[in-house]
């Protein structure tokens, strides 16, 4: 199943943001939920193995856009030999983009590819958070491969591929986390910092913070510490 | 003789332009020797004695990064930016002889930081009698042993004792206490060193290391004369 | 050309590799590496992430070095790609230190104009790619050497730090040979312009970018220690 979402954010009168393009086809719907916020809404179970979703975001100079989802995405394998499901987010940003989807839960036997490719103008701002849990409660972990590429003014700022789950070549006990969360920020610099199973690395006018562990809630708590935010209470 | 076609535009592959340049840079003096023989104390003494007249800096190859560097800061009145510590990957020997990259990086860093540098002391990590510096790293080397190691040390030889440009036998004040015969050490060293100098000193009695400093000055003068 | 490849991958090539543990010193301190099996796991982690990334960059740099124009711009672009794939300051420094060390020996052992087109402190895989080209080797060889070197330094460091049986450590390395070959070959294909698995766009931007956040964390914690034997 092929899904395409397109959103364009443009600077409007009085410093507000207008969204001249908000459209979706396939398994995602898109709703404007605030002055500069859209929510993606899944219209079917999944994604399923073999599904392909592309989210194209354009944030023009002076505009702001926040992209959220309404619920966790539960990735399920297709029947038989399941091919990976793929989600690509391609963003062209001259203004400010804030991307934070609800967690991706990859169930047993499923393999999800997530790609974020952000092309930033020199003074654009980006904050993008990824939250992953391998397997539902009591379930064997699925597999997740995430690639993040951020370019500013044509120069690569960050390009990483992280593979998690059984079969990922570097997902090896004793460090084989089932939960993973990462935020990349381009805009303001933060120095490097280390934590328990968490690390923040500086980028030119930005940073990338990553945390991992067995469960997502405490992992997000450790990530929040490195994002400079108040720690999140651990959900039991 | 290589075949003619190889001689046409023959460039000597062993002629290193960077090394040619380095001969005009600071004199690099290696300080090697077994653990506890007084390398760091000698380095500190040389810094105190020569620091007023020479633009100098030190590279340390300590087991851990900071121990010797801290000692030098305290005892040699050397500012931080004139001390570079090198990590040797558990192999102090390798870092001064077989793969000198990290030490070259440190020397070049000091040279770039202090363009008028005249002397760089490269102190090895404490090693054994077989350790010696590559001449790709240093111009001359001093090997430091001590009386407490026994008066048989010069007789045992090893590249440090036999081939160093200067052999320093330190802690002569301890000779009566450990039953070492300084004359035996002087004679044995002379026998294996083919005329190269040996100095018997006590840094406790002469904290300025006067004789060793004099030898270093002489090296600087003779190199200046060579390149005049 | 086999002898040139062996020279390039020889741990005795005086390029400064022996002072870098590739994270194994901190992995030992953290209790992650303690015996041959845990060392093998660690080496596999390194090989398939940092090793694969280095192999892709080395192959691409070898290609770039083999062309006359626009060599300088291509190498500068690859250096930026290496930076983007190495956000850890400690790992960046380790890579650039080793790059400088390899340039020092490489430019005398294999003189060629391409050395002058490298940035002053190039990332190690770039220096490796240029060295391979200068020695008459191809991109596949450069990738192979990078993949191999991504584990041998760590293996030797573990041997020294844990006083392991050197024969056991040699066995660990030997058993990984097929995976080293696979990583090198895969990276070489990517550098040749094969499509990226999730993207479909060819080109150097989509060279392998395998990352292990654990290695980043270990490198940063290690850099803060003042009681370490290894530079990284």
Tab-separated table of N, CA and C in Angstrom, chain C residues 66-188:
chain	number	residue	atom	x	y	z
C	66	UNK	N	41.562	8.832	-7.697
C	66	UNK	CA	41.960	8.347	-9.008
C	66	UNK	C	41.585	9.287	-10.143
C	67	UNK	N	40.706	10.248	-9.862
C	67	UNK	CA	40.326	11.222	-10.904
C	67	UNK	C	41.139	12.494	-10.700
C	68	UNK	N	41.448	13.188	-11.784
C	68	UNK	CA	42.244	14.409	-11.633
C	68	UNK	C	41.381	15.561	-11.140
C	69	UNK	N	40.265	15.762	-11.758
C	69	UNK	CA	39.387	16.881	-11.406
C	69	UNK	C	38.009	16.337	-11.148
C	70	UNK	N	37.280	16.850	-10.271
C	70	UNK	CA	37.610	17.891	-9.287
C	70	UNK	C	37.985	17.226	-7.964
C	71	UNK	N	39.198	16.717	-7.903
C	71	UNK	CA	39.595	15.856	-6.799
C	71	UNK	C	39.501	16.549	-5.447
C	72	UNK	N	39.998	17.777	-5.402
C	72	UNK	CA	40.019	18.482	-4.120
C	72	UNK	C	38.588	18.671	-3.581
C	73	UNK	N	37.685	19.068	-4.472
C	73	UNK	CA	36.300	19.300	-4.051
C	73	UNK	C	35.640	17.988	-3.628
C	74	UNK	N	35.916	16.907	-4.378
C	74	UNK	CA	35.320	15.612	-4.025
C	74	UNK	C	35.802	15.152	-2.653
C	75	UNK	N	37.092	15.317	-2.418
C	75	UNK	CA	37.637	14.865	-1.131
C	75	UNK	C	37.111	15.736	0.011
C	76	UNK	N	36.959	17.030	-0.237
C	76	UNK	CA	36.405	17.914	0.807
C	76	UNK	C	34.970	17.505	1.121
C	77	UNK	N	34.221	17.145	0.075
C	77	UNK	CA	32.834	16.743	0.270
C	77	UNK	C	32.771	15.434	1.069
C	78	UNK	N	33.672	14.504	0.747
C	78	UNK	CA	33.702	13.240	1.493
C	78	UNK	C	34.108	13.473	2.945
C	79	UNK	N	34.982	14.443	3.168
C	79	UNK	CA	35.387	14.747	4.543
C	79	UNK	C	34.179	15.273	5.332
C	80	UNK	N	33.359	16.067	4.673
C	80	UNK	CA	32.132	16.554	5.330
C	80	UNK	C	31.172	15.392	5.587
C	81	UNK	N	31.103	14.451	4.640
C	81	UNK	CA	30.250	13.271	4.841
C	81	UNK	C	30.758	12.447	6.025
C	82	UNK	N	32.085	12.379	6.171
C	82	UNK	CA	32.666	11.640	7.302
C	82	UNK	C	32.319	12.341	8.619
C	83	UNK	N	32.399	13.668	8.625
C	83	UNK	CA	32.015	14.424	9.824
C	83	UNK	C	30.561	14.135	10.210
C	84	UNK	N	29.679	14.155	9.208
C	84	UNK	CA	28.245	13.948	9.473
C	84	UNK	C	27.989	12.550	10.033
C	85	UNK	N	28.851	11.607	9.658
C	85	UNK	CA	28.694	10.228	10.134
C	85	UNK	C	29.442	9.991	11.438
C	86	UNK	N	30.135	10.993	11.930
C	86	UNK	CA	30.938	10.857	13.149
C	86	UNK	C	30.629	12.025	14.081
C	87	UNK	N	29.424	12.086	14.631
C	87	UNK	CA	29.101	13.259	15.458
C	87	UNK	C	29.837	13.283	16.799
C	88	UNK	N	30.378	12.158	17.240
C	88	UNK	CA	31.083	12.152	18.516
C	88	UNK	C	32.400	12.910	18.380
C	89	UNK	N	32.600	13.976	19.175
C	89	UNK	CA	33.858	14.733	19.075
C	89	UNK	C	35.075	13.852	19.323
C	90	UNK	N	34.970	12.918	20.265
C	90	UNK	CA	36.109	12.049	20.576
C	90	UNK	C	36.439	11.168	19.369
C	91	UNK	N	35.402	10.646	18.709
C	91	UNK	CA	35.654	9.778	17.555
C	91	UNK	C	36.146	10.571	16.350
C	92	UNK	N	35.642	11.807	16.215
C	92	UNK	CA	36.154	12.664	15.146
C	92	UNK	C	37.641	12.901	15.332
C	93	UNK	N	38.016	13.217	16.559
C	93	UNK	CA	39.425	13.502	16.815
C	93	UNK	C	40.278	12.261	16.563
C	94	UNK	N	39.774	11.118	17.014
C	94	UNK	CA	40.522	9.870	16.808
C	94	UNK	C	40.708	9.597	15.316
C	95	UNK	N	39.652	9.824	14.549
C	95	UNK	CA	39.718	9.569	13.112
C	95	UNK	C	40.683	10.537	12.432
C	96	UNK	N	40.611	11.797	12.808
C	96	UNK	CA	41.487	12.791	12.167
C	96	UNK	C	42.946	12.610	12.597
C	97	UNK	N	43.151	12.192	13.853
C	97	UNK	CA	44.519	11.900	14.301
C	97	UNK	C	45.116	10.766	13.467
C	98	UNK	N	44.328	9.726	13.276
C	98	UNK	CA	44.840	8.581	12.531
C	98	UNK	C	44.979	8.910	11.058
C	99	UNK	N	44.107	9.796	10.572
C	99	UNK	CA	44.230	10.240	9.184
C	99	UNK	C	45.537	10.972	8.962
C	100	UNK	N	45.845	11.878	9.888
C	100	UNK	CA	47.096	12.636	9.796
C	100	UNK	C	48.304	11.700	9.848
C	101	UNK	N	48.225	10.696	10.735
C	101	UNK	CA	49.325	9.739	10.855
C	101	UNK	C	49.540	8.956	9.571
C	102	UNK	N	48.424	8.579	8.939
C	102	UNK	CA	48.541	7.806	7.698
C	102	UNK	C	49.057	8.681	6.554
C	103	UNK	N	48.641	9.955	6.536
C	103	UNK	CA	49.148	10.860	5.505
C	103	UNK	C	50.664	10.995	5.652
C	104	UNK	N	51.129	11.081	6.896
C	104	UNK	CA	52.565	11.287	7.134
C	104	UNK	C	53.386	10.160	6.505
C	105	UNK	N	52.953	8.924	6.756
C	105	UNK	CA	53.719	7.801	6.189
C	105	UNK	C	53.355	7.587	4.722
C	106	UNK	N	52.078	7.769	4.391
C	106	UNK	CA	51.619	7.472	3.035
C	106	UNK	C	52.234	8.366	1.977
C	107	UNK	N	52.358	9.651	2.310
C	107	UNK	CA	52.833	10.557	1.261
C	107	UNK	C	54.298	10.320	0.930
C	108	UNK	N	55.042	9.702	1.848
C	108	UNK	CA	56.415	9.348	1.499
C	108	UNK	C	56.503	7.959	0.885
C	109	UNK	N	55.696	7.039	1.394
C	109	UNK	CA	55.764	5.677	0.867
C	109	UNK	C	55.199	5.599	-0.548
C	110	UNK	N	54.108	6.353	-0.795
C	110	UNK	CA	53.458	6.328	-2.109
C	110	UNK	C	53.221	7.760	-2.571
C	111	UNK	N	54.251	8.448	-3.036
C	111	UNK	CA	54.073	9.858	-3.390
C	111	UNK	C	53.091	10.011	-4.549
C	112	UNK	N	52.170	10.956	-4.417
C	112	UNK	CA	51.227	11.248	-5.496
C	112	UNK	C	50.620	12.618	-5.229
C	113	UNK	N	50.154	13.251	-6.294
C	113	UNK	CA	49.616	14.606	-6.162
C	113	UNK	C	48.349	14.646	-5.305
C	114	UNK	N	47.635	13.500	-5.255
C	114	UNK	CA	46.352	13.495	-4.546
C	114	UNK	C	46.504	13.833	-3.065
C	115	UNK	N	47.661	13.550	-2.473
C	115	UNK	CA	47.842	13.860	-1.048
C	115	UNK	C	47.615	15.340	-0.784
C	116	UNK	N	48.056	16.173	-1.742
C	116	UNK	CA	47.936	17.622	-1.535
C	116	UNK	C	46.493	18.098	-1.626
C	117	UNK	N	45.613	17.244	-2.160
C	117	UNK	CA	44.210	17.642	-2.288
C	117	UNK	C	43.372	17.233	-1.087
C	118	UNK	N	44.003	16.556	-0.127
C	118	UNK	CA	43.278	16.207	1.104
C	118	UNK	C	43.243	17.415	2.029
C	119	UNK	N	42.186	17.517	2.858
C	119	UNK	CA	42.208	18.556	3.878
C	119	UNK	C	43.371	18.304	4.853
C	120	UNK	N	43.784	19.321	5.637
C	120	UNK	CA	44.985	19.203	6.477
C	120	UNK	C	44.951	18.040	7.481
C	121	UNK	N	43.833	17.828	8.129
C	121	UNK	CA	43.698	16.698	9.058
C	121	UNK	C	42.543	15.826	8.574
C	122	UNK	N	42.741	15.051	7.528
C	122	UNK	CA	41.605	14.324	6.960
C	122	UNK	C	41.146	13.193	7.879
C	123	UNK	N	39.880	12.828	7.742
C	123	UNK	CA	39.403	11.622	8.404
C	123	UNK	C	40.207	10.428	7.894
C	124	UNK	N	40.397	9.455	8.780
C	124	UNK	CA	41.244	8.309	8.449
C	124	UNK	C	40.820	7.588	7.167
C	125	UNK	N	39.510	7.315	6.964
C	125	UNK	CA	39.143	6.595	5.737
C	125	UNK	C	39.528	7.345	4.463
C	126	UNK	N	39.543	8.673	4.518
C	126	UNK	CA	39.941	9.433	3.328
C	126	UNK	C	41.419	9.229	3.035
C	127	UNK	N	42.226	9.304	4.101
C	127	UNK	CA	43.659	9.072	3.925
C	127	UNK	C	43.900	7.663	3.405
C	128	UNK	N	43.097	6.717	3.906
C	128	UNK	CA	43.230	5.330	3.482
C	128	UNK	C	42.879	5.182	1.999
C	129	UNK	N	41.821	5.849	1.582
C	129	UNK	CA	41.417	5.795	0.177
C	129	UNK	C	42.484	6.362	-0.735
C	130	UNK	N	43.069	7.493	-0.342
C	130	UNK	CA	44.120	8.112	-1.159
C	130	UNK	C	45.357	7.213	-1.175
C	131	UNK	N	45.690	6.650	-0.014
C	131	UNK	CA	46.855	5.755	0.048
C	131	UNK	C	46.652	4.560	-0.883
C	132	UNK	N	45.437	4.007	-0.859
C	132	UNK	CA	45.155	2.855	-1.723
C	132	UNK	C	45.334	3.229	-3.185
C	133	UNK	N	44.770	4.371	-3.573
C	133	UNK	CA	44.885	4.802	-4.973
C	133	UNK	C	46.353	5.023	-5.330
C	134	UNK	N	47.092	5.657	-4.404
C	134	UNK	CA	48.491	5.971	-4.673
C	134	UNK	C	49.331	4.702	-4.787
C	135	UNK	N	48.915	3.662	-4.068
C	135	UNK	CA	49.664	2.404	-4.094
C	135	UNK	C	49.229	1.513	-5.251
C	136	UNK	N	48.343	2.016	-6.087
C	136	UNK	CA	47.899	1.256	-7.244
C	136	UNK	C	46.751	0.309	-6.962
C	137	UNK	N	46.101	0.488	-5.811
C	137	UNK	CA	44.971	-0.376	-5.451
C	137	UNK	C	43.665	0.261	-5.896
C	138	UNK	N	42.588	-0.517	-5.806
C	138	UNK	CA	41.276	-0.023	-6.220
C	138	UNK	C	40.365	0.221	-5.034
C	139	UNK	N	39.178	0.781	-5.304
C	139	UNK	CA	38.226	1.100	-4.233
C	139	UNK	C	37.848	-0.117	-3.391
C	140	UNK	N	37.727	-1.283	-4.025
C	140	UNK	CA	37.358	-2.484	-3.260
C	140	UNK	C	38.450	-2.812	-2.241
C	141	UNK	N	39.714	-2.608	-2.649
C	141	UNK	CA	40.824	-2.853	-1.721
C	141	UNK	C	40.785	-1.857	-0.569
C	142	UNK	N	40.501	-0.603	-0.895
C	142	UNK	CA	40.456	0.426	0.137
C	142	UNK	C	39.365	0.082	1.158
C	143	UNK	N	38.211	-0.358	0.654
C	143	UNK	CA	37.104	-0.722	1.549
C	143	UNK	C	37.500	-1.911	2.415
C	144	UNK	N	38.176	-2.857	1.792
C	144	UNK	CA	38.598	-4.060	2.506
C	144	UNK	C	39.558	-3.702	3.639
C	145	UNK	N	40.529	-2.842	3.321
C	145	UNK	CA	41.509	-2.445	4.335
C	145	UNK	C	40.816	-1.709	5.478
C	146	UNK	N	39.868	-0.829	5.151
C	146	UNK	CA	39.172	-0.063	6.194
C	146	UNK	C	38.374	-0.993	7.092
C	147	UNK	N	37.690	-1.956	6.479
C	147	UNK	CA	36.889	-2.892	7.270
C	147	UNK	C	37.792	-3.708	8.193
C	148	UNK	N	38.893	-4.165	7.643
C	148	UNK	CA	39.826	-4.986	8.429
C	148	UNK	C	40.425	-4.182	9.576
C	149	UNK	N	40.859	-2.951	9.263
C	149	UNK	CA	41.479	-2.116	10.294
C	149	UNK	C	40.484	-1.692	11.372
C	150	UNK	N	39.191	-1.766	11.062
C	150	UNK	CA	38.214	-1.360	12.071
C	150	UNK	C	38.161	-2.345	13.233
C	151	UNK	N	38.685	-3.543	13.049
C	151	UNK	CA	38.651	-4.502	14.159
C	151	UNK	C	40.033	-4.859	14.705
C	152	UNK	N	41.081	-4.722	13.907
C	152	UNK	CA	42.373	-5.246	14.374
C	152	UNK	C	42.949	-4.409	15.512
C	153	UNK	N	42.776	-3.083	15.441
C	153	UNK	CA	43.295	-2.236	16.521
C	153	UNK	C	42.617	-2.558	17.841
C	154	UNK	N	41.293	-2.744	17.787
C	154	UNK	CA	40.549	-3.070	19.009
C	154	UNK	C	40.954	-4.436	19.550
C	155	UNK	N	41.167	-5.370	18.638
C	155	UNK	CA	41.543	-6.721	19.069
C	155	UNK	C	42.878	-6.692	19.805
C	156	UNK	N	43.856	-5.994	19.242
C	156	UNK	CA	45.170	-5.909	19.878
C	156	UNK	C	45.077	-5.190	21.215
C	157	UNK	N	44.277	-4.131	21.255
C	157	UNK	CA	44.137	-3.373	22.503
C	157	UNK	C	43.547	-4.258	23.600
C	158	UNK	N	42.532	-5.049	23.243
C	158	UNK	CA	41.918	-5.938	24.231
C	158	UNK	C	42.928	-6.961	24.722
C	159	UNK	N	43.718	-7.453	23.790
C	159	UNK	CA	44.765	-8.424	24.155
C	159	UNK	C	45.701	-7.824	25.190
C	160	UNK	N	46.111	-6.576	24.975
C	160	UNK	CA	47.030	-5.937	25.913
C	160	UNK	C	46.357	-5.660	27.247
C	161	UNK	N	45.129	-5.139	27.197
C	161	UNK	CA	44.487	-4.681	28.433
C	161	UNK	C	44.007	-5.835	29.300
C	162	UNK	N	43.581	-6.931	28.666
C	162	UNK	CA	43.057	-8.066	29.428
C	162	UNK	C	44.078	-9.191	29.552
C	163	UNK	N	45.288	-8.955	29.036
C	163	UNK	CA	46.320	-9.991	29.050
C	163	UNK	C	45.772	-11.296	28.475
C	164	UNK	N	45.026	-11.170	27.365
C	164	UNK	CA	44.435	-12.360	26.744
C	164	UNK	C	45.505	-13.147	25.991
C	165	UNK	N	45.210	-14.399	25.768
C	165	UNK	CA	46.087	-15.246	24.965
C	165	UNK	C	46.108	-14.703	23.530
C	166	UNK	N	47.273	-14.312	23.026
C	166	UNK	CA	47.320	-13.732	21.678
C	166	UNK	C	46.818	-14.693	20.609
C	167	UNK	N	46.969	-15.978	20.853
C	167	UNK	CA	46.491	-16.951	19.863
C	167	UNK	C	44.959	-16.953	19.836
C	168	UNK	N	44.359	-16.812	21.008
C	168	UNK	CA	42.902	-16.716	21.061
C	168	UNK	C	42.424	-15.468	20.325
C	169	UNK	N	43.117	-14.354	20.550
C	169	UNK	CA	42.703	-13.102	19.901
C	169	UNK	C	42.872	-13.206	18.381
C	170	UNK	N	43.957	-13.843	17.951
C	170	UNK	CA	44.139	-14.059	16.513
C	170	UNK	C	43.008	-14.919	15.957
C	171	UNK	N	42.563	-15.877	16.761
C	171	UNK	CA	41.460	-16.742	16.325
C	171	UNK	C	40.162	-15.945	16.191
C	172	UNK	N	39.925	-15.075	17.161
C	172	UNK	CA	38.724	-14.231	17.103
C	172	UNK	C	38.727	-13.432	15.798
C	173	UNK	N	39.859	-12.813	15.493
C	173	UNK	CA	39.962	-11.998	14.282
C	173	UNK	C	39.801	-12.860	13.030
C	174	UNK	N	40.439	-14.018	13.035
C	174	UNK	CA	40.378	-14.889	11.863
C	174	UNK	C	38.949	-15.356	11.600
C	175	UNK	N	38.219	-15.613	12.673
C	175	UNK	CA	36.843	-16.099	12.511
C	175	UNK	C	35.914	-15.043	11.934
C	176	UNK	N	36.328	-13.797	12.008
C	176	UNK	CA	35.497	-12.723	11.463
C	176	UNK	C	35.822	-12.411	9.998
C	177	UNK	N	36.740	-13.175	9.419
C	177	UNK	CA	37.233	-12.837	8.072
C	177	UNK	C	36.110	-12.707	7.048
C	178	UNK	N	35.173	-13.654	7.054
C	178	UNK	CA	34.122	-13.626	6.034
C	178	UNK	C	33.262	-12.374	6.205
C	179	UNK	N	33.029	-11.987	7.459
C	179	UNK	CA	32.213	-10.797	7.677
C	179	UNK	C	32.966	-9.517	7.294
C	180	UNK	N	34.271	-9.526	7.528
C	180	UNK	CA	35.067	-8.375	7.090
C	180	UNK	C	34.968	-8.244	5.573
C	181	UNK	N	35.103	-9.369	4.877
C	181	UNK	CA	34.996	-9.344	3.411
C	181	UNK	C	33.633	-8.821	2.972
C	182	UNK	N	32.583	-9.291	3.644
C	182	UNK	CA	31.231	-8.892	3.256
C	182	UNK	C	31.016	-7.400	3.475
C	183	UNK	N	31.489	-6.898	4.601
C	183	UNK	CA	31.328	-5.476	4.887
C	183	UNK	C	32.099	-4.641	3.861
C	184	UNK	N	33.330	-5.068	3.556
C	184	UNK	CA	34.123	-4.344	2.560
C	184	UNK	C	33.443	-4.339	1.203
C	185	UNK	N	32.946	-5.501	0.788
C	185	UNK	CA	32.309	-5.605	-0.535
C	185	UNK	C	31.036	-4.772	-0.594
C	186	UNK	N	30.242	-4.813	0.471
C	186	UNK	CA	28.994	-4.039	0.501
C	186	UNK	C	29.271	-2.546	0.426
C	187	UNK	N	30.287	-2.105	1.169
C	187	UNK	CA	30.613	-0.683	1.181
C	187	UNK	C	31.145	-0.241	-0.175
C	188	UNK	N	31.929	-1.111	-0.806
C	188	UNK	CA	32.467	-0.781	-2.127
C	188	UNK	C	31.341	-0.615	-3.138
